[in-house]
Coordinates of C-alpha atoms and ligand atoms in Angstrom, one line a residue:
X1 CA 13.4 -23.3 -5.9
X2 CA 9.7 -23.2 -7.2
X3 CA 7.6 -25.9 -5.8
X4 CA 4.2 -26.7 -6.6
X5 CA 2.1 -26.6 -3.2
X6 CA -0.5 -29.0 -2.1
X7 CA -3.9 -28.7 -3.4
X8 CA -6.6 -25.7 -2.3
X9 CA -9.8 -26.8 -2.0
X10 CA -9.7 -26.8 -6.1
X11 CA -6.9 -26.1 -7.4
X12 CA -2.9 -26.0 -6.8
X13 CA -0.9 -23.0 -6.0
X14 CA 2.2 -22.0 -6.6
X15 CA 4.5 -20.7 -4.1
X16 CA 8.1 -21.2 -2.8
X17 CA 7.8 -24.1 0.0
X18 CA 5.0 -25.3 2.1
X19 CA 6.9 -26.3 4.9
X20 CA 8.0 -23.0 5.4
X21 CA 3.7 -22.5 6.7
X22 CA 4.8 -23.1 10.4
X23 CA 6.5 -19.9 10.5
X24 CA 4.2 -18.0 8.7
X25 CA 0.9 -19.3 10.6
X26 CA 3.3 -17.7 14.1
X27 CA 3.8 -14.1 12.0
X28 CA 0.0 -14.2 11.3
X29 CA -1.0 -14.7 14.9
X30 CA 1.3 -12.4 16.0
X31 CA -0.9 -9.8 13.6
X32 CA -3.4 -11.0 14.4
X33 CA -3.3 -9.9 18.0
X34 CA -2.9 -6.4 17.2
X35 CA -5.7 -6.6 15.0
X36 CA -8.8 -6.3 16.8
X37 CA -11.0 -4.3 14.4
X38 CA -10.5 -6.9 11.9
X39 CA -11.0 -9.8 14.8
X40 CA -14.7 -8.2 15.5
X41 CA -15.4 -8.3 11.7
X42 CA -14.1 -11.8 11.1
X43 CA -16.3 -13.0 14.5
X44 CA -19.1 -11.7 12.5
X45 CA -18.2 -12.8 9.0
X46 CA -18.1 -16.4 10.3
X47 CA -21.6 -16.6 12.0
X48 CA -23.4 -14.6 8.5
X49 CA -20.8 -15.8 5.6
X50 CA -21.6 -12.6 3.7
X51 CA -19.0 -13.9 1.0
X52 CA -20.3 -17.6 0.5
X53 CA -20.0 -19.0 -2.8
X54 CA -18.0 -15.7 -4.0
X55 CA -14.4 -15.9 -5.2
X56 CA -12.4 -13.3 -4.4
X57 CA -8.4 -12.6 -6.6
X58 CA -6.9 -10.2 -4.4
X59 CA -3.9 -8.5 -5.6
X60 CA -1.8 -7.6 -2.4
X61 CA 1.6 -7.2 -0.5
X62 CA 1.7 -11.2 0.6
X63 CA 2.7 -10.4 4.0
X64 CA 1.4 -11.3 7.5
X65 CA -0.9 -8.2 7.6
X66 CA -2.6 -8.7 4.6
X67 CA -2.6 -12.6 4.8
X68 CA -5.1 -12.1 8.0
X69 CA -7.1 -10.1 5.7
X70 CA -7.4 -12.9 3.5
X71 CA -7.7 -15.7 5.9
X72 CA -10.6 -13.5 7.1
X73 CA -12.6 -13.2 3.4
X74 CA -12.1 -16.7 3.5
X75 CA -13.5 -17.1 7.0
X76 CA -16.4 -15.0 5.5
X77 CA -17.0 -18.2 3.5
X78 CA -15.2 -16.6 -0.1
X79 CA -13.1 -18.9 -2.1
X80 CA -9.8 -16.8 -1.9
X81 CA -7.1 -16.4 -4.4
X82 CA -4.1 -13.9 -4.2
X83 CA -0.8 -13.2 -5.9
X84 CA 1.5 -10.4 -4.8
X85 CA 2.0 -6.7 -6.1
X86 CA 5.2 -6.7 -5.4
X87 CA 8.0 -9.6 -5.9
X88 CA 9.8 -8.4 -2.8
X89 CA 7.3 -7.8 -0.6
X90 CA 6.3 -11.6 -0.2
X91 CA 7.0 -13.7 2.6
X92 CA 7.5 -16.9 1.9
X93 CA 6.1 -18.4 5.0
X94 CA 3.2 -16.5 5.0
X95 CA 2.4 -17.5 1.6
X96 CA 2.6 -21.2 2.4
X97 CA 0.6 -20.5 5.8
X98 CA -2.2 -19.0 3.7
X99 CA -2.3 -21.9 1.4
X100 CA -2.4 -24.2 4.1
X101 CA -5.5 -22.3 5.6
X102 CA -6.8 -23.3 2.3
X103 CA -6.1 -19.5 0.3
X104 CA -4.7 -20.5 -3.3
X105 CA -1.3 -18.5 -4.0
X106 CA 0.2 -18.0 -6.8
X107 CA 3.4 -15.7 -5.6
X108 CA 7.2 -15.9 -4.4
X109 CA 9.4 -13.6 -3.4
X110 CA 11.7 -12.5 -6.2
X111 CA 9.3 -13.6 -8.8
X112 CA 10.1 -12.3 -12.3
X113 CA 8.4 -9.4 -13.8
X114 CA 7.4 -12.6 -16.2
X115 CA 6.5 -14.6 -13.3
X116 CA 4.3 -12.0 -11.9
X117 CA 2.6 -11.3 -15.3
X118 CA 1.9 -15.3 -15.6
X119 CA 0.3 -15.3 -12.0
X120 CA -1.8 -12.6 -12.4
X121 CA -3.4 -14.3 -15.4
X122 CA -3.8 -17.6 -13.1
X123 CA -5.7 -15.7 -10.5
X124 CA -7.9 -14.5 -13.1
X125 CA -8.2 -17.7 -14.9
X126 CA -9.8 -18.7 -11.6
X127 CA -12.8 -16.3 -13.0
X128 CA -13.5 -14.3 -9.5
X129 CA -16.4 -12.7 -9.0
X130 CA -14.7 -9.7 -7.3
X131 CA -11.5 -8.4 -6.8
X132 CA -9.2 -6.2 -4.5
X133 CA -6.3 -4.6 -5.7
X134 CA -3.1 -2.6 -4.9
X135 CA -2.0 -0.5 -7.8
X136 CA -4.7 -1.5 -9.9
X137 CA -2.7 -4.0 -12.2
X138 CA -5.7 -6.4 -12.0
X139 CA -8.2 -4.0 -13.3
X140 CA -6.2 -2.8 -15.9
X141 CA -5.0 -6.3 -17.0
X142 CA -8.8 -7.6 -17.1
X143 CA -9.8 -4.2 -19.4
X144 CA -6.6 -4.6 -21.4
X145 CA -6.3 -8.4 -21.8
X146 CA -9.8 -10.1 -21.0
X147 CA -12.8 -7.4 -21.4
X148 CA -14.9 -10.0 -21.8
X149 CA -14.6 -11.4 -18.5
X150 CA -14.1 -7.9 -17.3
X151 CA -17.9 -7.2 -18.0
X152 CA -18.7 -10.5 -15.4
X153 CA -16.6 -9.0 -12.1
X154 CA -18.9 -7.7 -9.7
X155 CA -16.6 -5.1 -8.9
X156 CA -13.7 -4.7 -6.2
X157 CA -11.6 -2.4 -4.1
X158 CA -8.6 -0.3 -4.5
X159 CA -5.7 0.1 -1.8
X160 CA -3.2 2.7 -3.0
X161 CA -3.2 6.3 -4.3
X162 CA -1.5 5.5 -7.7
X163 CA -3.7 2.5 -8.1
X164 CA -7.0 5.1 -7.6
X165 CA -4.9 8.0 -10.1
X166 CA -5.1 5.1 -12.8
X167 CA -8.5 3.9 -12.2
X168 CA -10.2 7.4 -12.6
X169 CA -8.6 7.9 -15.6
X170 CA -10.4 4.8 -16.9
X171 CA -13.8 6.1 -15.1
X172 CA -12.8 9.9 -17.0
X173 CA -12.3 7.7 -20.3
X174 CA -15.8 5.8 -19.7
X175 CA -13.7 2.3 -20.0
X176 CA -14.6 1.1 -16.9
X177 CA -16.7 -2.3 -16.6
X178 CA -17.3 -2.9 -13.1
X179 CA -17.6 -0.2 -9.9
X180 CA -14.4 -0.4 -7.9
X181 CA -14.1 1.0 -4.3
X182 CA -11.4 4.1 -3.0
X183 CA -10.6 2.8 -0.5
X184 CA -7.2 4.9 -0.1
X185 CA -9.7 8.0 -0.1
X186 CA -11.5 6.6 3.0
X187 CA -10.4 9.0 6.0
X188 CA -9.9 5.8 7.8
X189 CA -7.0 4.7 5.6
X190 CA -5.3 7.9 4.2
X191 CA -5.3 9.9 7.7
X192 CA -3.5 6.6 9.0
X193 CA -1.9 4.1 6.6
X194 CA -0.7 6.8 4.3
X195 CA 0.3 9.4 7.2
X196 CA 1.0 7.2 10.3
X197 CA 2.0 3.9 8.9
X198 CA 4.3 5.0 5.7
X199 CA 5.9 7.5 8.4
X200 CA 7.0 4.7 10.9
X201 CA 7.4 1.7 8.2
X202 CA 9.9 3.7 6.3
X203 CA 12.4 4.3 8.3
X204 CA 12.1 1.2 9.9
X205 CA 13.0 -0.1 6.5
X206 CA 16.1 2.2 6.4
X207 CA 17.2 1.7 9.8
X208 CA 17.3 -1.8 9.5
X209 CA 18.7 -2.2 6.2
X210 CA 21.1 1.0 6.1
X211 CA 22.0 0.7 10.2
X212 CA 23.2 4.2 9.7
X213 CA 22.1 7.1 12.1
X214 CA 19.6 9.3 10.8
X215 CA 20.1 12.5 13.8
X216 CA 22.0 15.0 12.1
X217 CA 21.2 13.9 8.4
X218 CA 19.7 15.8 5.5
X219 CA 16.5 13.7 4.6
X220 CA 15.1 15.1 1.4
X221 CA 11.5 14.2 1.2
X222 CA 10.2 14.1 -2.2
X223 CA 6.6 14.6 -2.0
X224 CA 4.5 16.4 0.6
X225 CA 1.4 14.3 0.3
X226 CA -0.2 12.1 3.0
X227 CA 2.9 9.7 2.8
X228 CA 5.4 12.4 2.6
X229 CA 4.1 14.0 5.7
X230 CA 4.1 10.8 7.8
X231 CA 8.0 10.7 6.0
X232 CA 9.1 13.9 7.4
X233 CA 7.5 14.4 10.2
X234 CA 9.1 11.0 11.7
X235 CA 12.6 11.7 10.3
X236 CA 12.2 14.6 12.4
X237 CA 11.3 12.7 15.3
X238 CA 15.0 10.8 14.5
X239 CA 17.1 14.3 14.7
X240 CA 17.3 15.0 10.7
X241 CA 17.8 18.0 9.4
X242 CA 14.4 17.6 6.8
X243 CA 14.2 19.1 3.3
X244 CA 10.8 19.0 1.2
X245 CA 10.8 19.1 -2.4
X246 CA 7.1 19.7 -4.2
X247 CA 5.6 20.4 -7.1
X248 CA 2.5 21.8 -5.7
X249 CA 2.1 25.5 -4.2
X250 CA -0.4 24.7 -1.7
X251 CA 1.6 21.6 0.0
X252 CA 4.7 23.4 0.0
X253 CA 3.2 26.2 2.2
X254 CA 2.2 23.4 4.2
X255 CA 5.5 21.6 4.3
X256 CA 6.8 25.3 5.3
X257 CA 4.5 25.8 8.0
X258 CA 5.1 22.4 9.8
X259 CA 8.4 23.5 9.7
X260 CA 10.5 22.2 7.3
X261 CA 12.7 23.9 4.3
X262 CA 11.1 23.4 0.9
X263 CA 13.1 23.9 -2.7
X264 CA 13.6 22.3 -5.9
X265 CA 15.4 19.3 -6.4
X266 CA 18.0 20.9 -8.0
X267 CA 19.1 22.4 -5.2
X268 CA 18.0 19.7 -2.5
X269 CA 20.2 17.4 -4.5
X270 CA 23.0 18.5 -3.4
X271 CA 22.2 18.6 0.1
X272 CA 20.7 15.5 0.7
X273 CA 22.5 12.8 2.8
X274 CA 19.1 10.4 2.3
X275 CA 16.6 10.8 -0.4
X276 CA 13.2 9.0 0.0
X277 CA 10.5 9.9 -3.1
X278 CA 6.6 8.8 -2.5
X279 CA 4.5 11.1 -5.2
X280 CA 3.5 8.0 -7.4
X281 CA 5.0 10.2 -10.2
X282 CA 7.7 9.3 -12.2
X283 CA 11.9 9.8 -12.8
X284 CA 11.2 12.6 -9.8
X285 CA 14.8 11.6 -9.2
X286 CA 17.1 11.5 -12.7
X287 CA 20.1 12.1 -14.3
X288 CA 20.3 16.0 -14.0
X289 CA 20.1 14.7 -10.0
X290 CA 22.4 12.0 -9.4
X291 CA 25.3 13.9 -11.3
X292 CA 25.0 16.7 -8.2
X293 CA 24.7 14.2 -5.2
X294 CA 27.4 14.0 -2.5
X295 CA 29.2 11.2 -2.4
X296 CA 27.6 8.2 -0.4
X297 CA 24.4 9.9 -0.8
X298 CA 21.7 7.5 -0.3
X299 CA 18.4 7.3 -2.3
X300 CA 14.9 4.9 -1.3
X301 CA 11.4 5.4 -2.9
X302 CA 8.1 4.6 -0.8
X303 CA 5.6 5.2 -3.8
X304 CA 4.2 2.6 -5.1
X305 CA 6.0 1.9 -8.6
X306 CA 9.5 1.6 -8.9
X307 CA 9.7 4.4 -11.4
X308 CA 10.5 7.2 -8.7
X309 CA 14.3 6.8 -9.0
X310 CA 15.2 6.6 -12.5
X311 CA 17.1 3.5 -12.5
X312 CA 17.8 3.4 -16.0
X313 CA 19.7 7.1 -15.4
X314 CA 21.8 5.6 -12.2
X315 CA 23.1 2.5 -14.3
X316 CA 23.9 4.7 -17.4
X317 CA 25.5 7.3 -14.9
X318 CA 27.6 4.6 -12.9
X319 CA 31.1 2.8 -14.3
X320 CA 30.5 0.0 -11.7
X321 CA 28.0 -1.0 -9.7
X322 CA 27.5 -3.7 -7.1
X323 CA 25.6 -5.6 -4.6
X324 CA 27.0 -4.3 -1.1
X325 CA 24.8 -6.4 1.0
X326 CA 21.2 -7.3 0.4
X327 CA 18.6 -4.4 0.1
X328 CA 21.7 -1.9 -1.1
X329 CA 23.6 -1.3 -4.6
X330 CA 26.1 0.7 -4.9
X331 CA 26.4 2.7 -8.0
X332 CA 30.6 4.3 -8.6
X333 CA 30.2 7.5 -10.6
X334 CA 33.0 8.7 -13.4
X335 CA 34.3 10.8 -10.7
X336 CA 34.4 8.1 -7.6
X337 CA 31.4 9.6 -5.9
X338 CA 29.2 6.5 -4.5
X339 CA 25.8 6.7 -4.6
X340 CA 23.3 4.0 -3.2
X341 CA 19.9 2.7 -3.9
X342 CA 18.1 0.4 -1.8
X343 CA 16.1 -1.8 -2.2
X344 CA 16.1 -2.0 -6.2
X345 CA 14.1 1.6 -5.9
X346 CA 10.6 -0.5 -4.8
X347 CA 8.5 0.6 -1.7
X348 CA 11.2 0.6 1.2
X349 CA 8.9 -0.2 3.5
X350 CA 7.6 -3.3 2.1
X351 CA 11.0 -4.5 0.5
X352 CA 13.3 -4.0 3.1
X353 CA 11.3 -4.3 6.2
X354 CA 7.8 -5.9 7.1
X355 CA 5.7 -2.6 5.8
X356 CA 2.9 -1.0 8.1
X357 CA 2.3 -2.0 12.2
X358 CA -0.3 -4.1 12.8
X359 CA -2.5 -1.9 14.2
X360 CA -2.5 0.8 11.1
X361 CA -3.4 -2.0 8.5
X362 CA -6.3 -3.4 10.9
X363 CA -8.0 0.2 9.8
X364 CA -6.8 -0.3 6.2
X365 CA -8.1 -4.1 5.8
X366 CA -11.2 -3.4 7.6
X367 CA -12.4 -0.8 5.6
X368 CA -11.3 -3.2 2.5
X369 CA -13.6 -5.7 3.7
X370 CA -16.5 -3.9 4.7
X371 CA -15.9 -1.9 0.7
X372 CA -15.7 -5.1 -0.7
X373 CA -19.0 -6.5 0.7
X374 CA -20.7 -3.2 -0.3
X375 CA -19.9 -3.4 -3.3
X376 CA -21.0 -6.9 -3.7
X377 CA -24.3 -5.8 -2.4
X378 CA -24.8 -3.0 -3.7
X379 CA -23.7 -3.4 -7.2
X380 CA -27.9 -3.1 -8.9
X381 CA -27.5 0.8 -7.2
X382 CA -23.9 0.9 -8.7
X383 CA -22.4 2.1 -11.9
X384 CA -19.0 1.9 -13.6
X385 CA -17.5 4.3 -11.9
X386 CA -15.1 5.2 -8.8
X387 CA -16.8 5.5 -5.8
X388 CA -15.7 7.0 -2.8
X389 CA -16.5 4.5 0.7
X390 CA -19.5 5.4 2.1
X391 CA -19.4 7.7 5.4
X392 CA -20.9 5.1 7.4
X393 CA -17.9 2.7 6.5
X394 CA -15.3 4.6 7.7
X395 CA -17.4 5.9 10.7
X396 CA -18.1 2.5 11.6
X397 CA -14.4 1.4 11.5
X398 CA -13.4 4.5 13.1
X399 CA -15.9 3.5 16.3
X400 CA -14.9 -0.5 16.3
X401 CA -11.5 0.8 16.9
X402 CA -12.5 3.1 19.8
X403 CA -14.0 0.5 20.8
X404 CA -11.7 -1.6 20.6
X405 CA -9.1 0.6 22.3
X406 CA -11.8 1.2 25.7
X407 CA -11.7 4.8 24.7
X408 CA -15.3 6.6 24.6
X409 CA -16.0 10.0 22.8
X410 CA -19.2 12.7 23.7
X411 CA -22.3 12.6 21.7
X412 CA -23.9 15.6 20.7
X413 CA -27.5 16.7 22.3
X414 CA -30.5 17.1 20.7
X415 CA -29.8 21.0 20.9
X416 CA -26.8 20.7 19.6
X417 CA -28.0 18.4 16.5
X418 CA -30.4 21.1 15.9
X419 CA -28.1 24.1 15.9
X420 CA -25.7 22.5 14.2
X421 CA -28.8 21.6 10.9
X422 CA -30.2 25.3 11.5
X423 CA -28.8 28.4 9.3
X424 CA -30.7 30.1 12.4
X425 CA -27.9 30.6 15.2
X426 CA -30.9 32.2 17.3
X427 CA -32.4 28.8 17.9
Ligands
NAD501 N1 5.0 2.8 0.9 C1 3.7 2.6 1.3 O1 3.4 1.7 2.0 C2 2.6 3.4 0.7 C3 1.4 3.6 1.4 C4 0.4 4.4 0.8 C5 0.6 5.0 -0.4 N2 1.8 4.7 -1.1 C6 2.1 5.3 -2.4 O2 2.9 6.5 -2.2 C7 2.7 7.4 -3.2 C8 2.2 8.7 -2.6 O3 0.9 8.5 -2.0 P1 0.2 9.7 -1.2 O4 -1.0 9.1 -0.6 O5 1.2 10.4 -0.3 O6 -0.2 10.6 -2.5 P2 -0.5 12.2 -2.5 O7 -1.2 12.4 -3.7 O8 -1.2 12.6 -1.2 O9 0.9 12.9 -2.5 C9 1.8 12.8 -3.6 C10 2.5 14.2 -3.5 O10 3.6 14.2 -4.4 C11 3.7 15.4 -5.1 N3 4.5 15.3 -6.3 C12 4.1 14.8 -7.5 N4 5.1 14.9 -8.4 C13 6.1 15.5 -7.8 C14 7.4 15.8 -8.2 N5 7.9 15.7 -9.4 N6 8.3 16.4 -7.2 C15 7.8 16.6 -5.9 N7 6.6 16.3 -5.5 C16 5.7 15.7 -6.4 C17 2.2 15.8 -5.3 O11 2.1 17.2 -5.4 C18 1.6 15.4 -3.9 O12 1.7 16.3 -2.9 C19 1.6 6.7 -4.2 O13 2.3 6.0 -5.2 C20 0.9 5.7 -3.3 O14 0.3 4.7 -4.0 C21 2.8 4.0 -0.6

């Protein structure tokens, strides 16, 4: 049932029941412990309040995780707002933790594609000075719907490889209004979130929703980029038998050399016993595919859009299909062969489990806050444009989390400093 919550500081949100906060305020501490890049940050955001009198619409997976980055913008003395980028990835009980911290919501899990659209355009009726987004639905909504206002945003920050693919088109098309921050480039985020985090989040959210047995399994991986790696490399860690498919030369040489078959789709489709795509490309699974799949052949996507896995192909392909329990359909070919999607084709990670650890989206949110307040700070130096986060972001990140660990690294010496800036080896 949709409830309208009790007041924010200004205005009201909208979310499924704030009675469910007490729940969600024990997930976020329980983030929060394994958090502690993002604890040193918010310790210093609260004595300098580099965000005071800023209000922030972030655009987010509304999950424990990202609700401690919000609590901390807000700690950093923004006015926060958020809705979600994803209808299943909200968790109800975070959502009403956050808006009793005082955050303003405007999300619940399920929410209609309509729904979503109409909360979007609340956050930005709110008129934020800045933004951070996942997918880049705000930015292109504000350029699309409200350019007007989009000349007034500061500028933001963007999470997630598809979202950055969209947003230098715009820069490429000069349509661009405001700077907006890679933060999926960072080395900080990619090397980690994408590699490490989608690796182990994914088939947590198989495990748990399929509890099938992976040893033993074809896993196709569709995709050999940063995600696809951390994919295959941890169904190998389970005992499957792993199969890449790519479109690119180079990363199928790679997929090779880390050991793992690589052909086309055609061919792996028939093989596979579990299918996970994460390109941010689309129908990379279709028709041609599904009609050469073994029977109880099992297909998830991890990229961000749920266009992977043509769904419109699977329904026109099946003479039944069915709800088998939550997070799986079952689709009944023509010729009895079962195939299943989970998840209703959206990240797996996020839908069907809690999405990254802890300690891989401390890095991630870290580096979105530092971004963001660089780019609030720096936006006189700043153009319309893309820009990559600057080296002395991620390097800071990458030492509070050293840091943070106890574990120390060499420095170099003065004669190494020099050799290293000389073109003369003799020195
Ligand atoms: N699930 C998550 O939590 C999560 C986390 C980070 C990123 N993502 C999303 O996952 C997707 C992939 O991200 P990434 O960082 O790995 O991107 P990437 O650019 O590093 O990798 C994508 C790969 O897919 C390949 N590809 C494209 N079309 C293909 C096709 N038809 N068949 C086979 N391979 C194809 C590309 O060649 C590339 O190697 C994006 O949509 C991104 O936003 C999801």
């Amino acid at each position: 049932m949709n409830s309208i919550a009790k007041a924010s500081p200004r205005r009201q949100s909208v979310i499924k029941d704030l009675s469910l906060a007490p729940y969600g305020h024990k997930k976020l501490e329980w983030v929060q412990q394994f958090m502690p890049v993002l604890n040193i940050l918010r310790q210093e955001f609260e004595e300098t309040q580099p965000l005071a009198n800023k209000t922030i619409a972030c655009c987010l997976h509304l999950e424990a995780k990202t609700g401690y980055l919000l609590q901390t913008l807000k700690g950093a003395g923004a006015d926060v707002i958020a809705c979600a980028s994803n209808p299943l990835s909200t968790q109800d009980d975070v959502v009403a933790a956050l808006v009793d911290s005082g955050i303003t919501v405007y999300a619940i899990h399920g929410e209609s594609t309509e729904e979503y659209e109409r909360f979007l355009s609340m956050m930005l009726d709110c008129q934020p000075d800045a933004i951070i987004d996942d997918g880049a639905d705000v930015v292109t909504t504000l350029h699309k719907d409200r350019p007007e206002q989009a000349k007034k945003i500061i500028g933001g920050c963007e999470e997630t490889t598809t979202g950055i693919v969209r947003l230098k088109s715009m820069d490429q098309d000069q349509a661009l209004q405001f700077p907006m921050m890679a933060v999926n480039d960072a080395y900080m985020k990619h090397l980690f979130d994408n590699r490490y985090g989608t690796g182990q989040s994914v088939w947590d959210g198989i495990n748990r929703t399929t509890n099938l047995v992976a040893a033993g399994k074809d896993v196709v991986v569709v995709g050999y980029g940063w995600c696809g790696k951390g994919v295959s490399m941890r169904a190998r860690g389970l005992g499957a038998r792993v199969i890449v498919t790519e479109i690119d030369p180079i990363k199928a040489n790679e997929a090779i050399m880390d050991g793992f078959r690589v052909m086309p789709m055609a061919e792996a489709a028939r093989r596979g016993d579990i299918f996970v795509t994460v390109t941010g490309n689309v129908n990379v699974i279709r028709k041609e595919h599904m009609e050469i799949m073994k029977d109880n052949a099992i297909m998830a996507n991890a990229g961000h859009f749920d266009v992977e896995i043509s769904k419109g192909d699977l329904s026109a392909l099946a003479v039944s299909s069915r709800v088998l329990k939550n997070n799986i359909e079952e689709f009944v070919m023509a010729d009895g062969r079962r195939l299943y999607l989970l998840a209703e084709g959206r990240l797996v990670n996020l839908a069907a489990g809690d999405g990254h650890p802890a300690e891989v989206m401390d890095l991630s949110f870290s580096l979105q806050a530092l971004s963001l307040l660089y780019v609030i700070q720096n936006r006189e130096c700043l153009g319309n444009h893309v820009y990559n986060v600057p080296a002395e972001i991620d390097q800071r990140v990458a030492r509070l989390k050293l840091q943070a660990d106890g574990v120390q690294i060499d420095e170099l010496t003065g004669e190494q400093e020099a050799y290293l800036a000389s073109w003369d080896t003799n020195l």
